[in-house]
Amino acid sequence: MFRLTAIVNRLLWLSRVLVLMSGALITAQANADISEMSQAASALAGKSFKNKEAAIAFIASADLSESSDISNTQLLEGLLNKQVVYEKKAKSIWYLAEPPLVKGSELTNILSGDTVTVEKKRQYRAVTINNKIRSQIKTALATAALSSADAETRQTAARRMIGELDASLLPAIVSIRDDESDTVTKKYLSTAISVYAVTEGSEAKQALEAIAFLSGVGLPEAFDALQASRANVQSDDVETIAALDKAITEYEQSQRVVNAAQTLYFGLSLGSVLVLAGIGLAITFGVMGVINMAHGELIMIGAYTTYVLQQLFPAQTGIALLLSIPCAFVVSGLVGMAIERSVIRHLYGRPLETLLATFGISLILQQAVRSIFSPLNRSVSTPDFMSGMIEVTPMLELTASRMYIMVFCLMVFFALLFILKRTPLGLQVRAVSQNRAMARAMGVRSEWVDMATFGLGSGIAGVAGVALSQLTNVGPNMGQAYIIDSFMVVVFGGVGNLWGTLAAGLSLGVFNKVLEPWAGAVLAKILVLVFIILFIQKRPKGLFPQRGRMAEDN
């Protein structure tokens, strides 16, 4: 009896082994048979994780562009994010572009590309994956992105790996790093490996080497990893603590230098805005002596000109912005000439009346804009070539749009300087401003020169509005924010001196940004104003006072 029982048990054991072996053979056959996307889709809709692993291996290596509208990357990322679902009855695979899956969601068939609208949510279920498959997908995604022919794509993928590396990905990333030819990508991959070594508690020697490497990388992710490791390190590990403290101190010192460079850059960019806003006033107020309180509204007109051109060319924002420069100059210049001919020419030598009259004109222009465009602010799109950041170092990134504003400011400044110093108009402007009677006796049409000069200053204000439209919203009140700053720049630099206007605008911008971190934006502006008042008490004619006949007249 005992022997019979043993024989039966042995037969049962053999039958189980045969079943498992046959199952393994069937699975291996299934894995080997996945050579088309339709087979991979069937495997994803099934329950076997082995078949799903084979399906994902096929998806990662195959070119799906001919058979599917969904790319390999989309499909793999969709599996991670539960965006790949299957229909319970038909076992068809669908891609959900906008999760979560609800009634009314649109699904795209990964084989045919057909789209359907979900009527019953219960008909569909997300493809289930386990941790092993999840690691397989992450490895496939990382390998695919890091195998791209485009260096920029590899750099982006490599930086994304920093802090996301796990044990399953480590061997593949090390192998890719060793074969990588691009230095930036290689640096990012080495950083990812070092961050893993520091945070995951590698051997002491490897951890110290990783800390030494991260101390000179200059990436925020590296600093975060060093701080996290310092917080978790054992108190008796003196060597590691010393290495971490040294690395963190070096990073903080570098960060202070970077912060100073960023403050200088933001200050110069703000100064460029102040120069653009004040350089037109340097002509109307500095050269002609006219207190034009409508100067800010002329800036506003230039900004609205930019907005109108972008409405006319909505698909070509870059072309619209380039066309806005001459158009804003002409429109604001014509408005300025109309103001000079109708009002200003009757008030020369009467500064108080000029101030009141131009203030009234500013209110009229604001109300006109409200009536035409409505009181709401308008946004002007930034062209693609001005968008994004300029990476100087991994720790220092500069805004591209502000760099363009700075270059544009210098171009406008030198163009205006050339007009005043090297053209007949500039010669006549200087002659009339120095001695009007003598200039008229020499045949200079002083009235025409006054109109042209005021139009030139107004046109430059309009060009400033084009630049400001890229930094702030366009609205009826935008000019009021710059009128006081414009007068401060002109008075601080020296009335009538363009070089003084440039130096004053840039220095005030830097001074303002240096004060902002500890004083705040409002208090910083107040302190700048107090500084200018005290400075003028000591030097009434500004940084660069006029010399010669102009100084004698003033």
XYZ file of C-alpha atoms in Angstrom:
554
model
C 0.000 0.000 0.000
C 2.825 2.334 0.958
C 4.637 1.598 -2.313
C 1.469 2.225 -4.340
C 1.045 5.647 -2.713
C 4.676 6.535 -3.428
C 4.282 5.521 -7.063
C 1.125 7.648 -7.419
C 2.861 10.675 -5.867
C 5.845 10.210 -8.165
C 3.546 10.054 -11.190
C 1.746 13.227 -10.077
C 5.086 15.007 -9.654
C 6.210 13.917 -13.107
C 2.939 15.135 -14.607
C 3.423 18.570 -13.012
C 6.963 18.780 -14.373
C 5.723 17.863 -17.836
C 2.992 20.519 -17.625
C 5.497 23.187 -16.558
C 7.928 22.164 -19.280
C 5.207 22.246 -21.907
C 4.116 25.653 -20.622
C 7.666 26.914 -20.850
C 7.967 25.552 -24.371
C 4.682 27.182 -25.339
C 5.818 30.502 -23.818
C 9.174 30.294 -25.555
C 7.387 29.533 -28.804
C 5.071 32.513 -28.199
C 8.026 34.747 -27.431
C 9.815 33.644 -30.552
C 6.681 34.106 -32.675
C 6.259 37.845 -31.872
C 7.545 39.378 -35.065
C 4.639 41.651 -35.966
C 2.819 44.453 -34.217
C -0.447 42.507 -34.290
C 1.165 39.707 -32.272
C 2.604 42.231 -29.808
C -0.856 43.775 -29.400
C -2.368 40.359 -28.674
C 0.338 39.676 -26.095
C -0.318 42.997 -24.347
C -4.021 42.204 -24.148
C -3.304 38.807 -22.604
C -2.470 37.815 -19.053
C 0.992 36.323 -19.519
C 3.719 38.676 -18.295
C 6.292 36.625 -20.211
C 4.465 37.338 -23.451
C 4.228 41.004 -22.502
C 7.990 41.107 -21.948
C 8.477 39.698 -25.436
C 5.989 42.206 -26.842
C 7.800 45.118 -25.220
C 11.141 43.844 -26.495
C 9.646 43.795 -30.004
C 8.121 47.282 -29.631
C 11.414 48.716 -28.368
C 13.399 47.345 -31.312
C 10.884 47.599 -34.165
C 10.066 50.564 -36.409
C 6.361 51.239 -35.917
C 6.135 54.268 -38.208
C 4.849 52.188 -41.133
C 2.316 50.075 -39.239
C 1.096 52.467 -36.543
C 0.407 56.149 -35.960
C 1.677 55.769 -32.401
C 5.455 55.958 -31.987
C 7.532 53.489 -29.984
C 8.200 56.079 -27.297
C 4.535 57.035 -26.985
C 3.500 53.418 -26.644
C 6.138 52.563 -24.049
C 5.483 55.697 -22.003
C 1.771 55.003 -22.310
C 2.258 51.578 -20.750
C 3.974 53.221 -17.779
C 1.244 55.858 -17.423
C -1.748 53.533 -17.982
C -2.522 55.128 -21.330
C -2.567 51.814 -23.209
C -5.887 50.001 -22.782
C -7.488 46.940 -24.325
C -11.073 46.131 -25.151
C -12.204 43.205 -23.029
C -14.163 41.356 -25.721
C -12.224 42.049 -28.900
C -8.823 42.149 -27.148
C -7.852 45.107 -29.356
C -5.244 47.587 -28.080
C -5.957 51.319 -27.910
C -3.942 54.401 -26.981
C -5.448 57.006 -24.644
C -3.898 60.396 -25.441
C -5.550 62.311 -22.601
C -5.954 60.286 -19.406
C -7.867 59.395 -17.320
C -10.188 57.014 -19.136
C -13.737 58.370 -18.829
C -16.884 58.359 -20.883
C -16.256 60.488 -23.966
C -12.498 59.870 -24.070
C -10.959 59.381 -27.510
C -8.973 56.215 -28.173
C -6.638 55.494 -31.081
C -6.126 51.949 -32.304
C -2.395 51.244 -32.304
C -2.695 49.001 -35.374
C -5.130 50.738 -37.710
C -4.994 54.291 -36.389
C -8.806 54.413 -36.159
C -10.291 56.524 -33.379
C -13.337 55.774 -31.250
C -15.155 57.587 -28.479
C -15.610 55.682 -25.238
C -19.280 55.046 -24.530
C -18.895 52.580 -21.680
C -15.789 52.816 -19.558
C -16.243 49.227 -18.354
C -15.537 47.881 -21.846
C -11.863 48.844 -21.537
C -9.103 48.074 -19.091
C -5.540 49.366 -18.801
C -2.794 46.939 -19.775
C -1.316 45.597 -16.536
C 2.439 45.370 -16.045
C 4.602 44.250 -13.137
C 7.768 45.794 -11.706
C 9.998 43.708 -13.946
C 8.207 44.930 -17.061
C 8.257 48.480 -15.717
C 12.046 48.290 -15.387
C 12.251 46.780 -18.864
C 10.261 49.703 -20.296
C 12.414 52.289 -18.510
C 15.540 50.630 -19.837
C 14.092 50.549 -23.351
C 13.101 54.225 -23.204
C 16.478 55.291 -21.867
C 18.340 53.191 -24.416
C 16.208 54.464 -27.292
C 16.666 58.132 -26.395
C 20.360 57.718 -25.670
C 20.855 55.905 -28.978
C 19.434 58.787 -31.009
C 21.586 60.253 -33.762
C 20.753 63.762 -32.528
C 23.195 64.916 -29.833
C 20.676 67.317 -28.291
C 18.150 64.502 -27.859
C 20.787 62.371 -26.154
C 21.744 65.264 -23.871
C 18.123 65.800 -22.816
C 17.626 62.095 -22.152
C 20.892 61.829 -20.231
C 20.052 64.756 -17.967
C 16.621 63.277 -17.342
C 18.349 60.158 -16.022
C 19.944 62.100 -13.133
C 18.175 61.018 -9.973
C 16.018 58.489 -11.863
C 18.593 55.719 -12.155
C 17.912 52.383 -10.473
C 19.728 49.082 -10.200
C 18.052 47.622 -13.286
C 19.151 50.533 -15.478
C 22.667 50.938 -14.094
C 24.526 48.352 -16.246
C 22.938 49.623 -19.468
C 23.684 53.266 -18.631
C 27.304 52.498 -17.743
C 27.734 50.705 -21.069
C 26.136 53.584 -22.990
C 28.294 56.099 -21.112
C 31.481 54.272 -22.026
C 30.558 54.275 -25.735
C 29.242 57.866 -25.828
C 31.192 60.363 -27.963
C 29.387 63.594 -27.034
C 31.100 65.190 -24.013
C 27.944 66.835 -22.621
C 25.933 63.617 -22.802
C 28.803 61.698 -21.248
C 28.994 64.225 -18.412
C 25.269 63.916 -17.693
C 25.458 60.120 -17.712
C 28.458 60.168 -15.375
C 26.513 62.519 -13.107
C 23.544 60.142 -13.087
C 25.815 57.221 -12.193
C 27.562 59.239 -9.460
C 24.253 60.412 -7.984
C 23.144 56.791 -7.817
C 26.416 55.814 -6.132
C 26.069 58.591 -3.530
C 22.394 58.149 -2.715
C 22.153 54.351 -2.844
C 25.012 53.641 -0.459
C 27.729 52.199 -2.683
C 31.105 51.045 -1.402
C 33.179 53.681 0.391
C 35.719 54.061 -2.400
C 33.054 54.402 -5.098
C 31.070 56.846 -2.962
C 34.122 59.064 -2.384
C 34.937 59.054 -6.102
C 31.325 59.956 -6.879
C 31.360 62.799 -4.323
C 34.587 64.176 -5.804
C 33.059 64.072 -9.283
C 29.778 65.719 -8.218
C 31.607 68.557 -6.455
C 32.806 69.889 -9.799
C 29.722 69.206 -11.921
C 27.752 72.313 -10.974
C 24.301 70.838 -11.544
C 21.426 71.449 -9.099
C 20.614 67.733 -9.171
C 24.156 66.957 -8.006
C 23.857 69.438 -5.136
C 20.536 67.915 -4.063
C 22.112 64.466 -4.057
C 25.055 65.681 -1.961
C 22.736 67.290 0.581
C 20.544 64.188 0.776
C 23.595 61.995 1.282
C 24.946 64.354 3.963
C 21.666 64.115 5.864
C 21.705 60.302 5.815
C 25.406 59.549 6.270
C 26.489 57.659 9.378
C 28.013 59.884 12.067
C 31.092 57.644 12.420
C 31.943 57.826 8.694
C 34.356 60.732 9.118
C 35.971 60.513 5.681
C 32.664 60.596 3.814
C 31.361 63.465 5.971
C 34.486 65.518 5.269
C 34.224 64.863 1.522
C 30.532 65.789 1.476
C 31.080 68.988 3.474
C 33.896 70.034 1.156
C 31.820 69.334 -1.958
C 28.783 71.204 -0.600
C 30.946 74.210 0.378
C 32.528 74.353 -3.085
C 29.108 74.233 -4.722
C 27.748 77.007 -2.491
C 30.746 79.208 -3.324
C 30.170 78.636 -7.025
C 26.471 79.357 -6.541
C 27.272 82.737 -4.983
C 29.376 83.656 -8.006
C 26.567 82.534 -10.319
C 24.003 84.545 -8.348
C 26.183 87.631 -8.671
C 26.481 87.060 -12.426
C 22.707 86.615 -12.736
C 22.083 89.792 -10.735
C 24.441 91.679 -13.038
C 22.719 90.232 -16.111
C 19.229 91.072 -14.853
C 20.464 94.520 -13.882
C 21.915 95.169 -17.330
C 18.731 93.903 -18.980
C 16.624 96.198 -16.775
C 19.065 98.994 -17.538
C 18.633 98.338 -21.262
C 14.878 98.759 -20.838
C 15.457 102.029 -18.971
C 17.815 103.242 -21.694
C 15.286 102.386 -24.408
C 12.547 104.161 -22.471
C 14.686 107.204 -21.723
C 16.709 107.654 -24.886
C 13.818 109.236 -26.777
C 13.233 111.586 -23.865
C 16.925 112.465 -23.957
C 16.190 114.154 -27.290
C 12.865 115.859 -26.570
C 13.790 116.918 -23.029
C 17.585 116.849 -23.104
C 18.170 118.489 -26.493
C 14.979 120.508 -27.004
C 14.222 121.252 -23.349
C 10.581 120.131 -23.687
C 9.038 118.404 -20.654
C 6.977 115.764 -22.456
C 4.697 113.979 -19.989
C 3.166 112.052 -22.910
C 6.443 110.224 -23.551
C 5.150 107.057 -21.854
C 2.067 107.050 -24.084
C 4.306 107.229 -27.163
C 5.990 104.063 -25.858
C 2.522 102.568 -25.455
C 1.646 103.412 -29.076
C 4.733 101.522 -30.255
C 3.705 98.503 -28.181
C 0.174 98.554 -29.603
C 1.636 98.791 -33.109
C 3.452 95.527 -32.380
C 0.206 93.980 -31.155
C -1.677 95.041 -34.308
C 0.984 93.595 -36.607
C 0.891 90.282 -34.746
C -2.862 90.208 -35.283
C -2.263 90.760 -39.010
C 0.436 88.040 -39.165
C -0.546 85.545 -36.440
C 1.448 82.668 -37.907
C 4.655 84.671 -38.500
C 5.428 86.196 -35.115
C 9.089 86.734 -35.985
C 8.303 88.619 -39.200
C 5.608 90.618 -37.410
C 8.081 91.660 -34.714
C 10.705 92.744 -37.248
C 8.111 94.748 -39.190
C 6.965 96.335 -35.937
C 10.264 98.182 -35.488
C 9.958 100.543 -38.501
C 6.168 100.697 -38.201
C 6.278 101.686 -34.532
C 8.924 104.298 -35.303
C 6.763 105.825 -38.043
C 3.463 105.715 -36.113
C 4.865 107.119 -32.864
C 6.955 109.627 -34.801
C 3.912 110.916 -36.694
C 1.942 111.217 -33.452
C 4.851 113.102 -31.892
C 5.118 115.463 -34.863
C 1.384 116.120 -34.664
C 1.735 116.946 -30.956
C 4.621 119.308 -31.668
C 2.849 121.119 -34.503
C -0.468 121.445 -32.679
C 0.607 122.143 -29.084
C 4.314 122.205 -28.266
C 5.380 124.877 -30.772
C 3.145 127.409 -29.017
C 4.718 126.686 -25.625
C 8.500 126.869 -26.178
C 10.112 128.642 -23.227
C 7.102 127.979 -20.986
C 7.926 124.738 -19.123
C 4.965 124.718 -16.723
C 2.397 125.095 -19.506
C 4.234 122.455 -21.549
C 4.107 120.010 -18.636
C 0.371 120.520 -18.115
C -0.422 120.358 -21.829
C 1.532 117.142 -22.439
C -0.015 115.591 -19.329
C -3.445 116.284 -20.813
C -2.315 114.782 -24.120
C -1.210 111.630 -22.292
C -4.710 111.235 -20.841
C -6.246 111.745 -24.284
C -3.994 109.072 -25.807
C -4.807 106.617 -23.021
C -8.531 107.097 -23.500
C -8.187 106.764 -27.264
C -6.454 103.409 -26.818
C -9.144 102.265 -24.393
C -11.817 103.167 -26.926
C -10.074 101.367 -29.799
C -8.577 98.286 -28.103
C -10.601 98.125 -24.832
C -9.126 98.695 -21.340
C -7.924 95.089 -21.078
C -4.254 94.219 -21.369
C -3.100 92.477 -24.534
C -0.315 89.934 -24.801
C 2.242 89.876 -27.589
C 3.770 86.507 -28.463
C 7.520 86.063 -28.314
C 9.045 84.596 -31.512
C 10.721 81.218 -31.305
C 14.194 82.629 -31.913
C 13.836 84.834 -28.804
C 12.438 82.091 -26.570
C 14.287 79.744 -24.287
C 17.472 80.001 -22.280
C 21.143 80.402 -23.119
C 23.209 77.949 -21.058
C 26.574 79.484 -20.163
C 27.397 76.833 -17.568
C 25.225 74.111 -16.005
C 24.614 76.503 -13.098
C 24.147 79.688 -15.134
C 21.343 80.062 -17.672
C 20.419 83.414 -19.213
C 17.066 84.415 -20.688
C 17.411 84.721 -24.455
C 14.777 87.461 -24.819
C 16.636 89.750 -22.420
C 19.855 89.219 -24.348
C 18.104 90.317 -27.535
C 16.733 93.394 -25.715
C 20.255 94.366 -24.622
C 21.636 94.008 -28.142
C 18.648 95.895 -29.556
C 19.203 98.707 -27.043
C 22.804 99.153 -28.169
C 21.763 99.103 -31.841
C 19.171 101.839 -31.259
C 21.637 103.885 -29.210
C 24.404 103.832 -31.815
C 21.934 104.463 -34.651
C 20.634 107.546 -32.830
C 24.177 108.665 -32.032
C 25.076 108.360 -35.713
C 22.046 110.437 -36.727
C 22.914 113.246 -34.320
C 26.663 113.264 -35.027
C 27.019 112.301 -38.684
C 23.920 113.489 -40.580
C 22.669 116.927 -41.735
C 19.630 116.543 -39.483
C 21.859 115.980 -36.465
C 23.976 119.000 -37.349
C 20.890 121.202 -37.650
C 19.453 119.841 -34.385
C 22.651 120.699 -32.544
C 22.794 124.124 -34.180
C 19.218 125.027 -33.255
C 19.580 123.717 -29.701
C 22.780 125.746 -29.146
C 21.782 129.052 -30.782
C 18.392 129.234 -32.459
C 18.783 132.811 -33.741
C 22.192 132.187 -35.288
C 20.972 128.941 -36.879
C 18.011 130.737 -38.448
C 20.340 133.458 -39.698
C 22.399 130.726 -41.401
C 19.300 129.501 -43.234
C 18.281 126.606 -40.972
C 14.515 126.139 -40.850
C 14.215 125.983 -37.075
C 10.504 125.122 -37.073
C 11.088 122.163 -39.360
C 14.047 121.055 -37.214
C 11.908 121.268 -34.059
C 9.231 119.115 -35.634
C 11.743 116.569 -36.966
C 13.586 116.396 -33.642
C 10.400 115.848 -31.665
C 9.315 113.242 -34.205
C 12.697 111.485 -33.904
C 12.448 111.322 -30.111
C 8.854 110.113 -30.325
C 9.786 107.464 -32.908
C 12.547 106.151 -30.650
C 9.952 105.937 -27.867
C 7.775 103.822 -30.171
C 10.712 101.507 -30.885
C 11.161 101.142 -27.124
C 7.524 100.044 -26.973
C 8.309 97.204 -29.392
C 10.981 95.912 -27.021
C 8.824 96.347 -23.933
C 5.994 94.371 -25.540
C 8.246 91.296 -25.287
C 8.689 91.734 -21.537
C 5.279 92.850 -20.296
C 1.628 92.973 -21.278
C 0.468 95.762 -23.554
C -2.140 97.998 -21.932
C -3.362 101.617 -21.821
C -1.456 102.298 -18.595
C 1.877 100.702 -19.506
C 3.466 104.066 -20.354
C 2.885 105.473 -16.884
C 5.236 102.878 -15.419
C 8.178 104.263 -17.422
C 7.717 108.041 -17.535
C 9.310 108.660 -14.112
C 12.105 106.173 -14.830
C 12.783 107.907 -18.144
C 13.177 111.304 -16.488
C 15.413 109.789 -13.794
C 17.708 108.296 -16.429
C 17.977 111.541 -18.402
C 18.559 113.759 -15.359
C 21.008 111.351 -13.708
C 23.048 110.877 -16.869
C 23.173 114.544 -17.802
C 20.563 116.489 -19.754
C 21.206 116.280 -23.491
C 24.057 113.736 -23.279
C 23.324 110.397 -24.951
C 26.361 108.676 -23.460
C 25.201 109.852 -20.065
C 21.762 108.374 -20.749
C 23.327 104.999 -21.594
C 25.569 104.963 -18.526
C 22.772 106.159 -16.232
C 20.240 103.613 -17.477
C 22.591 100.639 -17.142
C 23.931 101.706 -13.738
C 20.449 102.381 -12.331
C 19.263 98.992 -13.587
C 22.135 97.164 -11.877
C 21.721 99.249 -8.701
C 18.025 98.408 -8.606
C 18.594 94.661 -8.997
C 21.326 94.644 -6.342
C 18.936 96.247 -3.846
C 15.877 94.110 -4.671
C 16.861 90.862 -2.869
C 16.991 92.487 0.560
C 14.912 95.662 0.120
C 12.114 94.474 -2.172
C 11.108 95.896 -5.554
C 9.156 98.922 -4.254
C 11.643 99.964 -1.582
C 14.531 99.469 -4.025
C 12.935 101.917 -6.469
C 12.394 104.414 -3.630
C 16.032 104.106 -2.570
C 17.154 104.686 -6.161
C 15.024 107.825 -6.339
C 16.441 109.102 -3.034
C 19.950 108.395 -4.302
C 19.338 110.410 -7.476
C 17.952 113.346 -5.484
C 21.019 113.368 -3.246
C 23.322 112.959 -6.234
C 21.763 115.913 -8.058
C 22.265 118.060 -4.973
C 25.990 117.410 -5.353
C 26.150 117.371 -9.175
C 23.150 119.282 -10.575
C 24.153 118.624 -14.200
C 24.347 114.845 -13.847
C 27.068 112.295 -14.503
C 28.140 113.764 -17.841
C 27.382 117.513 -17.871
C 27.281 119.342 -21.170
C 30.309 121.352 -22.166
C 30.895 124.347 -24.402
C 28.043 126.505 -25.632
C 25.315 124.162 -24.459
C 26.669 124.332 -20.913
C 26.819 128.127 -21.091
C 23.199 128.367 -22.240
C 22.061 126.113 -19.413
